[in-house]
Coordinates of C-alpha atoms and ligand atoms in Angstrom, one line a residue:
X612 CA 0.0 0.0 0.0
X613 CA 1.2 3.5 -0.8
X614 CA -0.1 7.0 -0.9
X615 CA -0.9 8.7 -4.2
X616 CA 1.6 11.4 -4.9
X617 CA 0.7 14.0 -7.5
X618 CA 2.6 17.0 -6.3
X619 CA 6.0 17.3 -4.6
X620 CA 7.5 20.4 -3.1
X621 CA 11.2 20.7 -2.3
X622 CA 12.2 23.5 0.1
X623 CA 15.8 24.6 -0.7
X624 CA 17.0 25.2 -4.3
X625 CA 20.7 24.7 -3.6
X626 CA 23.4 22.2 -4.7
X627 CA 21.2 19.3 -3.4
X628 CA 17.6 20.5 -3.9
X629 CA 18.2 21.8 -7.5
X630 CA 19.9 18.8 -9.1
X631 CA 18.1 16.1 -7.1
X632 CA 14.6 17.3 -7.8
X633 CA 15.5 18.1 -11.4
X634 CA 16.4 14.4 -11.8
X635 CA 13.2 13.3 -10.0
X636 CA 11.2 15.5 -12.3
X637 CA 12.9 14.2 -15.4
X638 CA 12.4 10.5 -14.3
X639 CA 8.8 11.0 -13.1
X640 CA 6.9 13.1 -15.7
X641 CA 3.7 12.2 -14.0
X642 CA 4.6 14.1 -10.8
X643 CA 4.6 17.9 -10.6
X644 CA 7.6 19.2 -8.7
X645 CA 8.1 22.7 -7.4
X646 CA 11.4 23.7 -5.8
X647 CA 11.1 26.7 -3.6
X648 CA 13.6 28.9 -1.9
X649 CA 13.6 32.2 0.0
X650 CA 16.6 33.3 -2.0
X651 CA 15.0 35.4 -4.8
X652 CA 18.2 35.6 -6.9
X653 CA 18.7 31.9 -6.8
X654 CA 15.2 31.1 -8.0
X655 CA 15.6 33.7 -10.7
X656 CA 18.8 32.0 -11.8
X657 CA 17.1 28.6 -11.9
X658 CA 14.4 30.2 -14.1
X659 CA 16.8 32.0 -16.4
X660 CA 16.2 31.3 -20.0
X661 CA 19.9 31.1 -20.6
X662 CA 20.8 27.8 -19.1
X663 CA 24.5 28.9 -18.6
X664 CA 23.2 31.1 -15.8
X665 CA 21.9 28.2 -13.6
X666 CA 23.2 28.8 -10.1
X667 CA 24.8 25.4 -9.8
X668 CA 27.3 24.1 -12.3
X669 CA 27.2 20.4 -12.8
X670 CA 28.0 18.4 -15.9
X671 CA 24.7 17.2 -17.5
X672 CA 22.4 19.4 -15.4
X673 CA 21.4 21.9 -18.0
X674 CA 20.1 19.2 -20.3
X675 CA 17.9 17.8 -17.6
X676 CA 16.6 21.2 -16.5
X677 CA 15.9 22.1 -20.2
X678 CA 13.9 18.9 -20.5
X679 CA 11.8 19.1 -17.4
X680 CA 11.5 22.9 -16.6
X681 CA 8.0 24.2 -17.4
X682 CA 6.8 20.7 -18.0
X683 CA 6.6 19.2 -14.5
X684 CA 9.5 21.1 -12.9
X685 CA 9.0 24.6 -11.4
X686 CA 11.1 27.0 -9.4
X687 CA 9.4 29.5 -7.2
X688 CA 9.7 31.8 -4.2
X689 CA 6.1 31.1 -3.1
X690 CA 6.9 28.6 -0.4
X691 CA 3.4 28.6 1.2
X692 CA 1.6 27.8 -2.0
X693 CA 3.9 25.0 -2.9
X694 CA 3.8 23.5 0.6
X695 CA 0.0 23.8 0.7
X696 CA -0.5 22.0 -2.6
X697 CA 2.1 19.2 -2.1
X698 CA 1.5 15.6 -1.0
X699 CA 5.1 15.1 -0.2
X700 CA 7.7 17.8 0.9
X701 CA 11.4 17.3 0.7
X702 CA 13.4 19.5 3.1
X703 CA 16.7 20.3 1.4
X704 CA 17.8 23.4 3.2
X705 CA 21.3 24.1 4.5
X706 CA 22.5 22.7 7.9
X707 CA 25.8 24.5 8.4
X708 CA 28.0 24.3 11.4
X709 CA 26.7 26.5 14.2
X710 CA 28.6 29.7 14.5
X711 CA 27.1 31.0 17.8
X712 CA 26.0 29.7 21.3
X713 CA 26.1 26.2 22.5
X714 CA 27.9 23.8 20.1
X715 CA 29.5 26.8 18.3
X716 CA 32.0 25.5 15.7
X717 CA 30.8 21.9 16.1
X718 CA 27.1 21.2 16.1
X719 CA 24.8 21.5 13.0
X720 CA 22.7 24.6 13.0
X721 CA 19.1 23.4 12.7
X722 CA 17.4 26.8 12.7
X723 CA 16.6 26.5 8.9
X724 CA 15.1 23.1 9.4
X725 CA 13.0 24.2 12.3
X726 CA 11.7 27.2 10.3
X727 CA 10.7 24.8 7.5
X728 CA 8.8 22.6 10.0
X729 CA 7.0 25.5 11.5
X730 CA 6.1 26.9 8.1
X731 CA 4.8 23.5 7.0
X732 CA 2.8 23.1 10.2
X733 CA 1.2 26.5 9.8
X734 CA 0.3 26.1 6.1
X735 CA -0.7 22.5 5.8
X736 CA -4.4 21.6 5.5
X737 CA -3.9 18.0 4.2
X738 CA -1.8 15.0 5.3
X739 CA 1.7 15.1 4.1
X740 CA 4.9 13.0 3.9
X741 CA 7.9 15.0 5.1
X742 CA 11.2 13.8 3.7
X743 CA 14.5 14.8 5.4
X744 CA 16.9 15.3 2.4
X745 CA 19.2 17.6 4.3
X746 CA 22.0 16.0 6.3
X747 CA 20.8 16.0 9.9
X748 CA 22.1 14.9 13.3
X749 CA 20.7 11.5 14.4
X750 CA 17.3 11.9 16.1
X751 CA 16.3 15.1 14.3
X752 CA 13.2 13.4 13.0
X753 CA 11.9 13.3 16.6
X754 CA 12.3 17.1 17.0
X755 CA 10.6 17.6 13.6
X756 CA 7.7 15.4 14.5
X757 CA 7.2 17.2 17.8
X758 CA 7.1 20.6 16.1
X759 CA 4.8 19.4 13.3
X760 CA 2.4 17.6 15.7
X761 CA 2.2 20.4 18.2
X762 CA 1.7 23.3 15.9
X763 CA -0.2 21.8 13.0
X764 CA -3.8 22.0 12.1
X765 CA -4.6 18.4 13.1
X766 CA -3.2 17.0 9.9
X767 CA -1.1 13.8 9.8
X768 CA 2.6 14.1 9.0
X769 CA 4.8 11.1 8.3
X770 CA 8.5 11.7 8.5
X771 CA 11.0 9.9 6.4
X772 CA 14.8 10.2 6.3
X773 CA 16.2 10.1 2.8
X774 CA 19.8 11.4 3.0
X775 CA 21.5 12.4 -0.3
X776 CA 24.8 10.8 -1.2
X777 CA 25.6 12.7 -4.5
X778 CA 29.0 14.2 -4.8
X779 CA 29.4 17.5 -6.5
X780 CA 30.9 17.4 -10.0
X781 CA 29.3 14.0 -10.6
X782 CA 25.8 14.8 -9.1
X783 CA 23.8 13.9 -12.2
X784 CA 25.4 10.5 -12.7
X785 CA 25.2 9.8 -9.0
X786 CA 21.5 10.7 -9.0
X787 CA 20.7 8.7 -12.1
X788 CA 22.6 5.6 -11.0
X789 CA 23.0 5.8 -7.2
X790 CA 25.0 3.1 -5.3
X791 CA 22.0 3.0 -3.0
X792 CA 19.0 5.1 -2.1
X793 CA 18.5 5.1 1.7
X794 CA 15.0 5.5 3.2
X795 CA 14.4 5.5 6.9
X796 CA 11.0 5.7 8.5
X797 CA 8.4 4.3 10.8
X798 CA 5.3 4.3 8.7
X799 CA 5.4 1.5 6.1
X800 CA 2.9 3.1 3.8
X801 CA 5.0 6.3 3.7
X802 CA 8.2 4.4 3.1
X803 CA 6.5 2.4 0.3
X804 CA 5.4 5.7 -1.3
X805 CA 8.9 7.1 -1.5
X806 CA 10.3 3.7 -2.6
X807 CA 7.8 3.8 -5.5
X808 CA 9.0 7.1 -6.7
X809 CA 12.6 5.9 -6.8
X810 CA 11.6 2.7 -8.5
X811 CA 10.9 4.8 -11.6
X812 CA 14.6 4.6 -12.4
X813 CA 16.5 2.9 -9.5
X814 CA 16.7 -0.9 -9.4
X815 CA 15.0 -2.5 -6.3
X816 CA 18.3 -4.0 -5.1
X817 CA 19.7 -0.4 -4.7
X818 CA 16.9 0.8 -2.6
X819 CA 17.5 0.2 1.1
X820 CA 15.0 0.8 3.9
X821 CA 15.9 1.1 7.6
X822 CA 14.6 2.6 10.7
X823 CA 14.8 6.5 11.0
X824 CA 17.8 6.7 13.2
X825 CA 20.0 4.3 11.2
X826 CA 19.2 6.3 8.1
X827 CA 20.1 9.6 9.8
X828 CA 23.3 8.2 11.3
X829 CA 24.4 6.5 8.1
X830 CA 24.7 9.8 6.3
X831 CA 27.1 11.2 8.9
X832 CA 29.0 7.9 9.1
X833 CA 29.4 7.6 5.3
X834 CA 31.0 11.0 5.1
X835 CA 33.2 10.4 8.1
X836 CA 34.5 7.1 6.5
X837 CA 35.1 8.8 3.1
X838 CA 36.9 11.8 4.7
X839 CA 38.9 9.4 6.9
X840 CA 40.3 7.7 3.9
X841 CA 41.5 11.0 2.5
X842 CA 43.1 12.0 5.8
X843 CA 44.6 8.5 6.1
X844 CA 46.3 8.7 2.7
X845 CA 47.3 12.4 3.3
X846 CA 49.0 11.3 6.5
X847 CA 51.0 8.8 4.5
X848 CA 51.8 11.4 1.9
X849 CA 53.9 13.3 4.5
X850 CA 55.7 10.1 5.4
X851 CA 56.4 9.5 1.7
X852 CA 58.0 12.9 1.3
X853 CA 60.5 12.0 4.0
X854 CA 61.3 8.5 2.9
X855 CA 61.4 8.4 -0.9
X856 CA 58.2 6.5 -1.2
X857 CA 55.6 7.8 -3.7
X858 CA 52.1 8.2 -2.4
X859 CA 50.5 7.3 -5.7
X860 CA 52.4 4.1 -5.8
X861 CA 51.4 3.3 -2.2
X862 CA 47.7 4.1 -3.0
X863 CA 47.7 1.8 -5.9
X864 CA 49.5 -1.0 -4.0
X865 CA 47.1 -0.9 -1.1
X866 CA 44.0 -0.2 -3.2
X867 CA 44.4 -3.3 -5.2
X868 CA 43.6 -5.2 -2.0
X869 CA 39.9 -5.7 -2.6
X870 CA 39.3 -5.4 1.2
X871 CA 40.7 -1.8 1.0
X872 CA 39.5 -0.8 -2.5
X873 CA 41.0 1.9 -4.7
X874 CA 38.6 4.8 -4.3
X875 CA 39.1 7.9 -2.2
X876 CA 42.9 7.2 -1.9
X877 CA 44.1 10.2 -3.8
X878 CA 46.4 12.3 -1.7
X879 CA 45.7 16.0 -2.0
X880 CA 46.1 19.4 -0.4
X881 CA 43.2 18.5 1.9
X882 CA 39.6 17.7 1.5
X883 CA 37.1 20.6 1.1
X884 CA 33.4 21.0 0.3
X885 CA 30.4 21.9 2.4
X886 CA 30.0 18.4 3.8
X887 CA 33.0 16.5 5.1
X888 CA 34.2 18.9 7.8
X889 CA 30.7 19.9 8.9
X890 CA 29.4 16.4 9.2
X891 CA 32.4 15.1 11.1
X892 CA 32.3 18.0 13.5
X893 CA 28.7 17.2 14.0
X894 CA 29.5 13.5 14.6
X895 CA 32.2 14.5 17.1
X896 CA 29.7 16.8 18.8
X897 CA 27.0 14.1 19.0
X898 CA 29.5 11.6 20.4
X899 CA 30.7 14.0 23.1
X900 CA 27.1 14.9 24.0
X901 CA 26.6 11.2 24.9
X902 CA 29.8 11.2 26.9
X903 CA 31.6 9.1 24.3
X904 CA 35.0 10.9 24.4
X905 CA 37.1 8.2 22.8
X906 CA 34.7 8.0 19.9
X907 CA 34.7 11.8 19.5
X908 CA 38.6 12.1 19.7
X909 CA 38.9 9.3 17.1
X910 CA 36.9 11.2 14.5
X911 CA 38.3 14.6 15.5
X912 CA 41.7 13.4 14.3
X913 CA 40.4 13.3 10.7
X914 CA 39.9 17.0 10.8
X915 CA 43.1 17.7 12.6
X916 CA 45.0 15.8 9.9
X917 CA 43.2 17.7 7.2
X918 CA 44.0 21.1 8.7
X919 CA 47.6 20.0 9.0
X920 CA 47.7 19.0 5.3
X921 CA 46.6 22.5 4.2
X922 CA 49.0 24.2 6.5
X923 CA 52.0 22.2 5.5
X924 CA 51.3 22.7 1.8
X925 CA 51.5 26.5 2.4
X926 CA 54.5 26.0 4.6
X927 CA 56.3 24.1 1.9
X928 CA 55.7 26.9 -0.6
X929 CA 57.2 29.4 1.8
X930 CA 60.2 27.3 2.8
X931 CA 61.0 26.4 -0.8
X932 CA 60.8 30.0 -2.0
X933 CA 63.8 30.8 0.3
X934 CA 61.7 31.2 3.4
X935 CA 59.8 34.3 2.2
X936 CA 56.9 34.9 -0.1
X937 CA 56.6 38.6 0.9
X938 CA 55.9 40.6 -2.3
X939 CA 56.2 37.5 -4.5
X940 CA 53.5 36.7 -7.0
X941 CA 52.0 33.2 -6.5
X942 CA 49.5 32.0 -9.0
X943 CA 46.7 29.7 -8.0
X944 CA 45.3 27.4 -10.6
X945 CA 41.9 26.5 -9.2
X946 CA 39.8 27.7 -6.3
X947 CA 36.8 25.3 -6.3
X948 CA 37.0 22.5 -3.7
X949 CA 37.2 19.9 -6.5
X950 CA 36.9 19.9 -10.3
X951 CA 33.6 20.2 -12.3
X952 CA 31.9 22.4 -9.7
X953 CA 31.6 26.1 -9.0
X954 CA 31.3 25.4 -5.3
X955 CA 34.1 26.8 -3.1
X956 CA 32.7 26.0 0.3
X957 CA 35.6 25.0 2.6
X958 CA 37.9 24.7 -0.4
X959 CA 41.5 24.0 0.7
X960 CA 42.5 26.9 -1.6
X961 CA 40.9 29.4 0.7
X962 CA 43.0 28.4 3.7
X963 CA 46.2 28.0 1.7
X964 CA 45.7 31.5 0.3
X965 CA 45.0 32.9 3.8
X966 CA 48.3 31.5 5.2
X967 CA 50.2 32.9 2.2
X968 CA 48.6 36.3 2.4
X969 CA 49.5 36.5 6.1
X970 CA 53.1 36.1 4.8
X971 CA 52.4 39.1 2.4
X972 CA 52.3 37.0 -0.8
X973 CA 50.5 38.5 -3.8
X974 CA 48.2 36.0 -5.2
X975 CA 46.7 35.8 -8.7
X976 CA 43.9 33.3 -9.1
X977 CA 42.4 31.6 -12.1
X978 CA 39.5 29.1 -11.9
X979 CA 37.4 28.2 -14.9
X980 CA 34.0 28.3 -13.0
X981 CA 34.4 30.4 -9.9
X982 CA 33.7 34.2 -10.0
X983 CA 35.9 36.9 -8.6
X984 CA 33.1 38.0 -6.4
X985 CA 32.9 34.5 -4.8
X986 CA 36.7 34.3 -4.2
X987 CA 36.7 37.7 -2.4
X988 CA 33.7 36.7 -0.4
X989 CA 35.4 33.5 0.7
X990 CA 38.5 35.4 1.8
X991 CA 36.5 38.2 3.5
X992 CA 34.5 35.6 5.4
X993 CA 37.6 34.6 7.3
X994 CA 38.0 38.1 8.7
X995 CA 41.8 37.7 8.7
X996 CA 42.3 41.1 7.0
X997 CA 40.1 43.9 5.7
X998 CA 38.2 43.5 2.4
X999 CA 40.4 46.3 1.0
X1000 CA 43.6 44.4 1.9
X1001 CA 42.2 41.2 0.3
X1002 CA 41.5 43.1 -2.9
X1003 CA 45.0 44.8 -2.8
X1004 CA 46.8 41.5 -2.4
X1005 CA 44.6 39.2 -4.5
X1006 CA 43.9 39.4 -8.3
X1007 CA 41.4 37.2 -10.1
X1008 CA 41.8 36.8 -13.8
X1009 CA 40.1 35.0 -16.7
X1010 CA 43.1 34.0 -18.6
X1011 CA 45.3 31.2 -17.1
X1012 CA 48.4 32.1 -19.2
X1013 CA 48.2 35.7 -18.1
X1014 CA 47.7 34.5 -14.5
X1015 CA 51.1 32.8 -14.6
X1016 CA 53.0 35.7 -16.1
X1017 CA 55.9 36.9 -13.9
X1018 CA 54.9 34.5 -11.1
X1019 CA 57.5 33.1 -8.8
X1020 CA 55.4 30.0 -8.3
X1021 CA 52.3 28.3 -9.4
X1022 CA 50.1 26.3 -7.0
X1023 CA 47.6 23.8 -8.3
X1024 CA 44.7 23.8 -5.9
X1025 CA 41.9 22.1 -8.0
X1026 CA 42.3 19.2 -10.4
X1027 CA 40.6 20.8 -13.4
X1028 CA 41.4 18.7 -16.5
X1029 CA 42.2 21.8 -18.6
X1030 CA 45.3 22.5 -16.5
X1031 CA 47.0 19.4 -17.9
X1032 CA 46.8 20.7 -21.4
X1033 CA 48.2 24.2 -21.0
X1034 CA 51.1 25.5 -23.0
X1035 CA 53.6 24.9 -20.2
X1036 CA 56.5 25.8 -22.4
X1037 CA 55.2 29.4 -22.8
X1038 CA 54.2 29.6 -19.2
X1039 CA 57.7 28.6 -18.1
X1040 CA 59.3 31.3 -20.2
X1041 CA 57.1 34.0 -18.9
X1042 CA 57.7 33.2 -15.2
X1043 CA 60.4 34.3 -12.8
X1044 CA 63.3 31.9 -12.4
X1045 CA 63.6 29.4 -10.9
X1046 CA 60.0 28.6 -11.9
X1047 CA 58.3 26.6 -9.2
X1048 CA 55.2 24.5 -9.4
X1049 CA 53.5 23.1 -6.2
X1050 CA 51.0 20.5 -7.3
X1051 CA 48.4 20.0 -4.6
X1052 CA 46.5 17.6 -6.7
X1053 CA 49.2 15.5 -8.3
X1054 CA 47.7 16.5 -11.6
X1055 CA 50.6 17.4 -13.8
X1056 CA 53.4 15.4 -15.4
X1057 CA 56.6 15.7 -13.4
X1058 CA 59.0 14.5 -16.1
X1059 CA 57.6 16.8 -18.8
X1060 CA 57.7 19.8 -16.5
X1061 CA 61.1 19.1 -15.2
X1062 CA 62.4 18.7 -18.7
X1063 CA 61.0 22.2 -19.4
X1064 CA 63.0 23.4 -16.5
X1065 CA 60.4 23.8 -13.8
X1066 CA 61.1 23.0 -10.2
X1067 CA 58.2 20.7 -9.6
X1068 CA 56.9 19.7 -6.1
X1069 CA 53.9 17.4 -5.6
X1070 CA 52.2 16.1 -2.4
X1071 CA 53.6 12.8 -1.3
X1072 CA 56.7 12.6 -3.5
Ligands
NAD2546 N1 26.2 19.9 -1.4 C1 26.3 18.6 -1.4 O1 26.9 18.0 -2.2 C2 25.4 17.8 -0.5 C3 25.3 16.4 -0.7 C4 24.5 15.7 0.2 C5 23.8 16.3 1.2 N2 23.9 17.6 1.4 C6 23.2 18.2 2.5 O2 22.0 18.8 1.9 C7 21.6 20.0 2.6 C8 21.6 21.2 1.6 O3 22.9 21.4 1.1 P1 23.2 22.4 -0.1 O4 24.6 22.2 -0.5 O5 22.1 22.2 -1.2 O6 22.9 23.8 0.5 P2 22.7 25.2 -0.2 O7 23.1 26.2 0.8 O8 23.3 25.2 -1.6 O9 21.1 25.3 -0.4 C9 20.2 25.4 0.6 C10 19.1 26.4 0.2 O10 18.1 26.4 1.2 C11 17.5 27.7 1.2 N3 16.7 27.8 2.4 C12 17.2 27.9 3.7 N4 16.2 28.0 4.6 C13 15.0 28.1 3.8 C14 13.6 28.2 4.2 N5 13.2 28.3 5.4 N6 12.8 28.3 3.2 C15 13.2 28.2 1.9 N7 14.4 28.0 1.5 C16 15.4 28.0 2.5 C17 18.7 28.6 1.1 O11 18.3 29.9 0.6 C18 19.6 27.8 0.1 O12 19.3 28.3 -1.3 C19 22.6 20.2 3.7 O13 22.1 19.6 4.8 C20 23.8 19.4 3.2 O14 24.6 18.9 4.3 C21 24.7 18.4 0.6
UPG2547 O1 40.6 10.5 -3.0 C1 40.1 11.7 -2.8 C2 38.8 11.9 -2.9 C3 38.3 13.2 -2.5 N1 39.2 14.2 -2.1 C4 38.7 15.5 -1.8 O2 37.7 15.4 -0.9 C5 36.7 16.4 -1.0 C6 35.3 15.9 -1.2 O3 35.2 15.2 -2.4 P1 33.9 14.4 -2.8 O4 33.5 13.5 -1.7 O5 34.2 13.8 -4.1 O6 32.8 15.6 -3.0 P2 31.6 16.1 -2.2 O7 30.7 16.8 -3.1 O8 32.0 16.8 -1.0 O9 30.8 14.7 -1.7 C7 30.9 14.2 -0.4 O10 30.0 14.9 0.4 C8 28.6 14.8 0.0 C9 27.8 15.7 0.9 O11 27.4 15.1 2.1 C10 28.2 13.4 0.0 O12 26.8 13.3 -0.5 C11 29.1 12.6 -1.0 O13 28.7 11.2 -0.9 C12 30.5 12.7 -0.5 O14 31.4 12.1 -1.4 C13 37.2 17.2 -2.2 O15 37.9 18.4 -1.8 C14 38.1 16.3 -2.9 O16 39.1 16.9 -3.7 C15 40.6 13.9 -2.1 O17 41.4 14.8 -1.7 N2 41.0 12.6 -2.4

């Protein structure tokens, strides 16, 4: 038995709500989907006739939006109307790390989630299934239920947890062919209803149902395990640099053991993105709040290692450039936290830039998808120096070759494919000598660059 779903509303038109619901709309033409957001500019961008202006850059997204938008996919700022009309509501709002009060710097800030619950409760006149799509601390569904049941108009709400596992840059392929779809809930009819929606394109064997709390906790746990692998290999990268081992060779050697597996073993300048750090901090906070200090300390180390990796990348640049970068031009190739996304949240580049700027470096940045406005906002947000100082020390340019002109060093911060194919001969000849490259992604070809005369340094070699 399942409920009949004709209309879905998704609250939150961000990196998750936008792509996820676009794919649901594409795969389920019989369901009308409205994605709502309080951010007027964001909704206008989702509705922009020019698909190059969508607020989220993801390979394959524009085609899907082009197919479904105006047919059964709508973007709107009228939250009340969409909530009122919907049979099922996905909550896909942001759950950032709290930056005030109890749990500051650790706990997830649930104020946006609570606002959604209160808004749904005040508007709803018919029974609804509420789906937690945002990443939430375990047991949030209990709080949601309490708010909905005590402030509602006597309507029935069924709460499901359906965490999203897409990775940015590959969101569309992850959504079209997910390793698994996880649905946690208490009411079987509600669970079956959501299962039926996914069955439109996901094989039954990839749809997993659990109780609410396992589903909520699995999301935080999955991210903690993935990030832990990155920190683990990054810790080994430092040891490689001291011993003559090569971290790529070590990764390959251990990854061929099927018990370990080869994915998420790429050493880097440190993981970024809006999820890993936030979700581990939250896991650590939850563990501590239950008095589980050993558990908390264990996962905390993943973050400590990641911070260390970013710091030592910057330190290595300073040391190699004869212990000073003051007044020296350093070119950053890449600012996004990984390739194929315009998202910069928690990007390692931000922190590396900040360390170098504190040493009075002058940084020029090129990223194929990130705007100058975004880059300055990321630096200003740290509050290390004034916005005027950031603009005086940092230049953002649209041409990579020009970016590298007269630079003392180039630092590769994001693994954009295009960086591999640049005219490195020309770049070398327009740089200061010796011409240094610090490859934080192990993207470029050492032999080729050394033959051109570059001094090439890569993580873990
Ligand atoms: N970014 C990812 O790759 C990813 C992947 C899986 C899960 N998640 C989780 O999904 C959630 C959303 O992440 P995101 O990256 O899409 O965030 P985001 O900041 O890109 O988008 C969230 C949107 O929600 C809107 N919003 C907030 N409160 C609202 C309200 N009361 N009414 C209407 N709109 C409101 C904001 O204006 C914003 O546009 C988070 O919990 C995150 O942890 C993110
Ligand atoms: O071997 C690796 C793999 C990743 N990274 C870095 O780790 C960060 C995160 O990468 P990735 O996990 O690919 O992207 P996200 O979009 O952050 O996706 C993660 O976070 C999402 C939000 O919760 C989850 O849904 C996804 O399953 C989970 O992979 C990036 O900075 C990567 O450069 C490495 O340094 N080495």
